[in-house]
């Protein structure tokens, strides 16, 4: 394990061990202070966040983009402060910390005996939404997690999410798709963060006027199992409560090849994600490259593709 990996593991471990013991107002102030310091340093993650916001708000002035990136870092650190504290939150605190519009689309689908695929972008705090589903709604679900380095850090994240009531599968495991499909055929819930492809073999979509690549897994699972595919978006406001919305179901096209159907459905997910992101851009925690022009220098030779850890 490299020195950097050991440091990352130690920092996350300290966060889960220490931040959850802080009074909530202290944790909120701490998160905002760290966010402002990171924003002022203007590291690669902050610059990438600002570059991504420039796609979402194309008419924004440099001053407006700077305001957005500062608000974005504060939102990002709010996510981390909440996540570090979630294991110590009571079911009542979790229930009072979130308000989701049209959640009946999930519960009605489950009650009808259909499996449900809930697909979300990196907006606000998807872990809090998951904890609310398992505790407030009493609905266990299955998800996948990106393999992180070092392995001990990945193990921390798996243990953290399993402690919140989630079944967690490794993203690069060959059996993950089959397990997800089985859960759906049993009438279960699968939740997937689906606005960034980690496989380099995803589906190309138009996203804020440019081409990006998003995972085709949610659409394929819906086709294979007959499960309902529901996009969802989350956001923060000025209160301690996180807000959210479950969007109308994405239908499976009646005609076309499997690849064509997957393309149409993934574009529909991208459109729903774009709606939520455009309404609350500061809560979109995308500190990595997403659009193909940023990922492939051949598409834009003038683009700097260097990327750092957020």
Short mmCIF file of C-alpha atoms in Angstrom, two decimals, residues 10-308:
data_model
loop_
_atom_site.label_atom_id
_atom_site.label_comp_id
_atom_site.label_asym_id
_atom_site.label_seq_id
_atom_site.Cartn_x
_atom_site.Cartn_y
_atom_site.Cartn_z
CA UNK A 10 -6.59 6.87 7.75
CA UNK A 11 -8.44 10.11 6.95
CA UNK A 12 -11.69 8.34 6.09
CA UNK A 13 -11.35 6.14 9.17
CA UNK A 14 -10.85 9.22 11.34
CA UNK A 15 -13.89 10.85 9.75
CA UNK A 16 -16.20 7.96 10.58
CA UNK A 17 -14.72 7.60 14.08
CA UNK A 18 -14.64 11.29 15.02
CA UNK A 19 -17.15 13.36 13.06
CA UNK A 20 -20.13 11.23 14.13
CA UNK A 21 -19.38 12.15 17.75
CA UNK A 22 -19.52 15.90 17.11
CA UNK A 23 -22.64 17.95 17.88
CA UNK A 24 -24.47 18.53 14.61
CA UNK A 25 -23.91 22.33 14.48
CA UNK A 26 -20.17 21.76 14.99
CA UNK A 27 -20.07 19.17 12.20
CA UNK A 28 -21.92 21.56 9.86
CA UNK A 29 -19.43 24.37 10.56
CA UNK A 30 -16.51 22.01 10.15
CA UNK A 31 -17.75 20.84 6.78
CA UNK A 32 -18.25 24.37 5.54
CA UNK A 33 -14.78 25.40 6.73
CA UNK A 34 -13.10 22.47 4.96
CA UNK A 35 -15.12 23.18 1.81
CA UNK A 36 -14.10 26.82 1.74
CA UNK A 37 -10.43 25.96 2.26
CA UNK A 38 -10.53 23.41 -0.56
CA UNK A 39 -12.30 25.89 -2.83
CA UNK A 40 -9.71 28.60 -2.16
CA UNK A 41 -6.88 26.19 -3.03
CA UNK A 42 -8.48 25.60 -6.46
CA UNK A 43 -7.10 22.11 -6.85
CA UNK A 44 -7.87 19.91 -9.84
CA UNK A 45 -11.12 18.62 -8.34
CA UNK A 46 -12.47 22.16 -7.82
CA UNK A 47 -11.40 23.22 -11.31
CA UNK A 48 -13.06 20.15 -12.82
CA UNK A 49 -16.25 20.86 -10.86
CA UNK A 50 -16.28 24.41 -12.24
CA UNK A 51 -15.64 23.12 -15.76
CA UNK A 52 -18.57 20.73 -15.45
CA UNK A 53 -20.82 23.50 -14.16
CA UNK A 54 -19.90 25.54 -17.23
CA UNK A 55 -21.69 22.91 -19.33
CA UNK A 56 -24.75 22.94 -17.06
CA UNK A 57 -24.97 26.75 -16.93
CA UNK A 58 -23.42 27.78 -20.28
CA UNK A 59 -24.27 31.47 -19.95
CA UNK A 60 -22.70 31.81 -16.49
CA UNK A 61 -20.04 34.46 -16.02
CA UNK A 62 -16.69 33.55 -14.44
CA UNK A 63 -17.95 35.12 -11.22
CA UNK A 64 -21.12 33.02 -11.31
CA UNK A 65 -19.11 29.85 -11.95
CA UNK A 66 -16.90 30.68 -8.99
CA UNK A 67 -20.00 31.11 -6.81
CA UNK A 68 -21.36 27.81 -8.06
CA UNK A 69 -18.14 25.92 -7.41
CA UNK A 70 -17.94 27.32 -3.87
CA UNK A 71 -21.56 26.30 -3.22
CA UNK A 72 -20.80 22.94 -4.85
CA UNK A 73 -17.91 22.26 -2.51
CA UNK A 74 -20.06 23.19 0.49
CA UNK A 75 -22.73 20.77 -0.75
CA UNK A 76 -20.09 18.08 -1.31
CA UNK A 77 -18.74 18.46 2.23
CA UNK A 78 -22.27 18.45 3.60
CA UNK A 79 -22.62 15.05 1.94
CA UNK A 80 -19.46 13.83 3.69
CA UNK A 81 -20.35 15.26 7.10
CA UNK A 82 -23.78 13.64 6.90
CA UNK A 83 -22.32 10.36 5.69
CA UNK A 84 -19.79 10.21 8.51
CA UNK A 85 -22.61 10.83 11.00
CA UNK A 86 -25.28 8.59 9.45
CA UNK A 87 -24.29 5.43 11.38
CA UNK A 88 -25.05 7.29 14.61
CA UNK A 89 -28.37 8.78 13.47
CA UNK A 90 -31.57 7.35 14.92
CA UNK A 91 -34.33 6.12 12.58
CA UNK A 92 -36.30 9.21 13.60
CA UNK A 93 -33.43 11.54 12.64
CA UNK A 94 -33.10 9.82 9.26
CA UNK A 95 -36.86 10.00 8.65
CA UNK A 96 -36.94 13.69 9.53
CA UNK A 97 -33.91 14.44 7.37
CA UNK A 98 -35.43 13.73 3.97
CA UNK A 99 -38.56 14.55 1.96
CA UNK A 100 -39.12 12.75 -1.36
CA UNK A 101 -41.84 13.79 -3.81
CA UNK A 102 -43.75 11.05 -5.66
CA UNK A 103 -42.20 8.22 -3.66
CA UNK A 104 -45.46 6.37 -4.40
CA UNK A 105 -43.94 5.48 -7.78
CA UNK A 106 -41.50 3.24 -5.92
CA UNK A 107 -43.91 1.83 -3.35
CA UNK A 108 -46.67 1.22 -5.91
CA UNK A 109 -44.22 -0.65 -8.13
CA UNK A 110 -43.09 -2.78 -5.22
CA UNK A 111 -46.68 -3.43 -4.12
CA UNK A 112 -47.54 -4.59 -7.65
CA UNK A 113 -44.92 -7.30 -7.31
CA UNK A 114 -42.57 -5.73 -9.82
CA UNK A 115 -38.93 -5.19 -9.13
CA UNK A 116 -37.84 -1.55 -9.23
CA UNK A 117 -34.58 -0.09 -10.54
CA UNK A 118 -34.04 3.35 -9.01
CA UNK A 119 -31.35 5.29 -10.93
CA UNK A 120 -29.80 8.46 -9.51
CA UNK A 121 -27.06 10.94 -10.44
CA UNK A 122 -24.41 12.20 -8.01
CA UNK A 123 -26.79 14.76 -6.49
CA UNK A 124 -26.86 15.67 -2.77
CA UNK A 125 -26.66 12.58 -0.50
CA UNK A 126 -27.65 9.28 -2.09
CA UNK A 127 -26.47 7.40 1.03
CA UNK A 128 -29.00 9.29 3.16
CA UNK A 129 -31.71 8.44 0.62
CA UNK A 130 -30.68 4.79 0.88
CA UNK A 131 -30.74 4.84 4.68
CA UNK A 132 -34.20 6.41 4.53
CA UNK A 133 -35.42 3.65 2.21
CA UNK A 134 -34.22 0.88 4.52
CA UNK A 135 -35.34 2.50 7.79
CA UNK A 136 -38.20 4.87 6.95
CA UNK A 137 -39.81 2.78 4.21
CA UNK A 138 -38.61 -0.58 5.47
CA UNK A 139 -37.46 -1.56 1.97
CA UNK A 140 -34.07 -3.30 1.76
CA UNK A 141 -32.25 -2.90 -1.52
CA UNK A 142 -29.18 -3.94 -3.45
CA UNK A 143 -26.57 -1.62 -4.94
CA UNK A 144 -23.05 -1.73 -6.33
CA UNK A 145 -19.91 0.04 -5.14
CA UNK A 146 -16.86 1.12 -7.10
CA UNK A 147 -13.69 -0.75 -6.18
CA UNK A 148 -11.54 1.79 -4.34
CA UNK A 149 -7.87 1.76 -3.52
CA UNK A 150 -6.63 0.73 -1.08
CA UNK A 151 -8.78 -2.36 -0.52
CA UNK A 152 -9.15 -1.42 3.14
CA UNK A 153 -10.91 1.81 2.10
CA UNK A 154 -13.29 -0.13 -0.14
CA UNK A 155 -13.99 -2.45 2.81
CA UNK A 156 -14.80 0.59 4.97
CA UNK A 157 -17.35 1.83 2.43
CA UNK A 158 -18.95 -1.59 2.09
CA UNK A 159 -19.20 -2.00 5.87
CA UNK A 160 -20.63 1.52 6.19
CA UNK A 161 -23.35 0.95 3.58
CA UNK A 162 -24.16 -2.53 4.82
CA UNK A 163 -24.54 -1.02 8.28
CA UNK A 164 -27.24 1.22 6.81
CA UNK A 165 -29.14 -1.84 5.58
CA UNK A 166 -27.92 -2.06 1.97
CA UNK A 167 -26.70 -5.15 0.15
CA UNK A 168 -23.50 -4.04 -1.61
CA UNK A 169 -21.93 -5.78 -4.62
CA UNK A 170 -18.53 -4.91 -6.12
CA UNK A 171 -18.85 -2.92 -9.34
CA UNK A 172 -16.28 -4.97 -11.25
CA UNK A 173 -17.60 -8.33 -10.16
CA UNK A 174 -18.74 -10.47 -13.09
CA UNK A 175 -21.65 -11.84 -11.07
CA UNK A 176 -23.06 -8.43 -10.09
CA UNK A 177 -25.50 -8.16 -13.01
CA UNK A 178 -26.86 -11.66 -12.42
CA UNK A 179 -27.36 -10.99 -8.70
CA UNK A 180 -29.13 -7.70 -9.41
CA UNK A 181 -31.39 -9.43 -11.94
CA UNK A 182 -32.29 -12.12 -9.41
CA UNK A 183 -33.19 -9.52 -6.79
CA UNK A 184 -35.46 -7.76 -9.29
CA UNK A 185 -37.18 -10.97 -10.39
CA UNK A 186 -37.90 -11.59 -6.70
CA UNK A 187 -39.68 -8.22 -6.60
CA UNK A 188 -36.81 -6.38 -4.92
CA UNK A 189 -35.37 -2.88 -5.17
CA UNK A 190 -32.07 -2.06 -6.87
CA UNK A 191 -30.56 1.43 -6.50
CA UNK A 192 -27.78 2.55 -8.84
CA UNK A 193 -25.86 5.82 -9.17
CA UNK A 194 -25.89 6.04 -12.95
CA UNK A 195 -24.60 9.33 -14.33
CA UNK A 196 -20.95 8.30 -14.83
CA UNK A 197 -19.77 5.23 -16.70
CA UNK A 198 -16.92 3.39 -14.97
CA UNK A 199 -16.46 0.70 -17.61
CA UNK A 200 -15.53 2.75 -20.72
CA UNK A 201 -18.17 0.68 -22.55
CA UNK A 202 -21.29 2.59 -21.61
CA UNK A 203 -23.97 4.19 -23.72
CA UNK A 204 -23.36 7.52 -25.44
CA UNK A 205 -25.98 10.14 -24.58
CA UNK A 206 -26.52 13.82 -25.23
CA UNK A 207 -26.07 15.61 -21.94
CA UNK A 208 -26.30 19.38 -21.74
CA UNK A 209 -25.60 19.65 -25.46
CA UNK A 210 -22.52 17.43 -25.60
CA UNK A 211 -21.83 13.71 -25.74
CA UNK A 212 -21.24 11.83 -22.50
CA UNK A 213 -21.22 8.14 -21.66
CA UNK A 214 -23.49 6.62 -19.03
CA UNK A 215 -23.91 3.03 -17.87
CA UNK A 216 -26.43 0.90 -19.73
CA UNK A 217 -26.97 -1.42 -16.75
CA UNK A 218 -30.22 0.15 -15.44
CA UNK A 219 -31.88 -0.10 -18.86
CA UNK A 220 -30.61 -3.63 -19.44
CA UNK A 221 -31.85 -4.78 -16.04
CA UNK A 222 -35.31 -3.39 -16.77
CA UNK A 223 -35.38 -5.18 -20.13
CA UNK A 224 -34.14 -8.50 -18.74
CA UNK A 225 -36.44 -8.63 -15.73
CA UNK A 226 -39.52 -6.52 -16.50
CA UNK A 227 -38.66 -4.28 -13.54
CA UNK A 228 -39.80 -0.68 -13.41
CA UNK A 229 -37.02 1.83 -14.23
CA UNK A 230 -37.41 5.03 -12.22
CA UNK A 231 -35.05 8.04 -12.34
CA UNK A 232 -34.70 10.04 -9.13
CA UNK A 233 -33.00 13.34 -8.30
CA UNK A 234 -32.04 14.87 -4.95
CA UNK A 235 -31.17 18.35 -3.72
CA UNK A 236 -30.52 20.45 -0.65
CA UNK A 237 -32.24 23.67 0.33
CA UNK A 238 -31.56 26.06 3.20
CA UNK A 239 -33.04 23.67 5.77
CA UNK A 240 -31.50 20.56 7.38
CA UNK A 241 -33.86 18.45 5.24
CA UNK A 242 -32.74 16.94 1.93
CA UNK A 243 -35.36 17.02 -0.81
CA UNK A 244 -35.91 14.62 -3.67
CA UNK A 245 -38.19 13.56 -6.48
CA UNK A 246 -38.95 10.25 -8.17
CA UNK A 247 -39.54 10.90 -11.88
CA UNK A 248 -42.00 8.99 -14.12
CA UNK A 249 -40.94 5.52 -15.20
CA UNK A 250 -38.79 5.06 -18.29
CA UNK A 251 -40.67 2.66 -20.59
CA UNK A 252 -39.03 -0.13 -22.57
CA UNK A 253 -39.46 0.68 -26.30
CA UNK A 254 -41.80 -1.68 -28.11
CA UNK A 255 -39.45 -2.16 -31.06
CA UNK A 256 -35.73 -2.17 -31.82
CA UNK A 257 -32.73 -4.28 -30.94
CA UNK A 258 -31.58 -4.65 -27.36
CA UNK A 259 -28.82 -2.11 -28.00
CA UNK A 260 -31.28 0.35 -29.56
CA UNK A 261 -33.70 0.00 -26.66
CA UNK A 262 -30.87 0.47 -24.18
CA UNK A 263 -29.75 3.63 -25.97
CA UNK A 264 -33.24 5.15 -25.92
CA UNK A 265 -33.79 4.30 -22.25
CA UNK A 266 -30.39 5.56 -21.12
CA UNK A 267 -30.99 8.83 -22.96
CA UNK A 268 -34.30 9.15 -21.10
CA UNK A 269 -32.43 8.69 -17.81
CA UNK A 270 -29.88 11.32 -18.85
CA UNK A 271 -32.70 13.75 -19.65
CA UNK A 272 -34.29 13.22 -16.23
CA UNK A 273 -30.91 13.66 -14.53
CA UNK A 274 -30.30 16.85 -16.52
CA UNK A 275 -33.62 18.27 -15.30
CA UNK A 276 -32.64 17.82 -11.66
CA UNK A 277 -29.05 18.97 -12.16
CA UNK A 278 -30.11 22.12 -14.03
CA UNK A 279 -32.47 23.03 -11.18
CA UNK A 280 -29.81 22.46 -8.48
CA UNK A 281 -26.37 22.50 -10.15
CA UNK A 282 -24.52 23.25 -6.91
CA UNK A 283 -25.67 19.88 -5.51
CA UNK A 284 -24.17 17.88 -8.39
CA UNK A 285 -20.94 16.45 -6.99
CA UNK A 286 -19.18 15.65 -10.26
CA UNK A 287 -15.53 16.37 -9.57
CA UNK A 288 -14.38 14.01 -12.32
CA UNK A 289 -14.31 14.12 -16.10
CA UNK A 290 -17.60 13.10 -17.69
CA UNK A 291 -17.98 14.39 -21.25
CA UNK A 292 -16.15 12.56 -24.02
CA UNK A 293 -14.29 15.70 -25.08
CA UNK A 294 -12.67 15.66 -21.65
CA UNK A 295 -12.02 11.92 -21.66
CA UNK A 296 -10.68 11.60 -25.23
CA UNK A 297 -8.15 14.24 -26.35
CA UNK A 298 -8.66 13.16 -29.98
CA UNK A 299 -12.16 14.65 -29.81
CA UNK A 300 -10.80 17.99 -28.61
CA UNK A 301 -6.99 18.31 -28.96
CA UNK A 302 -6.95 21.52 -26.95
CA UNK A 303 -8.54 19.92 -23.91
CA UNK A 304 -6.36 19.26 -20.84
CA UNK A 305 -7.27 15.72 -19.74
CA UNK A 306 -5.20 15.60 -16.56
CA UNK A 307 -7.28 14.65 -13.58
CA UNK A 308 -6.58 14.58 -9.90
#
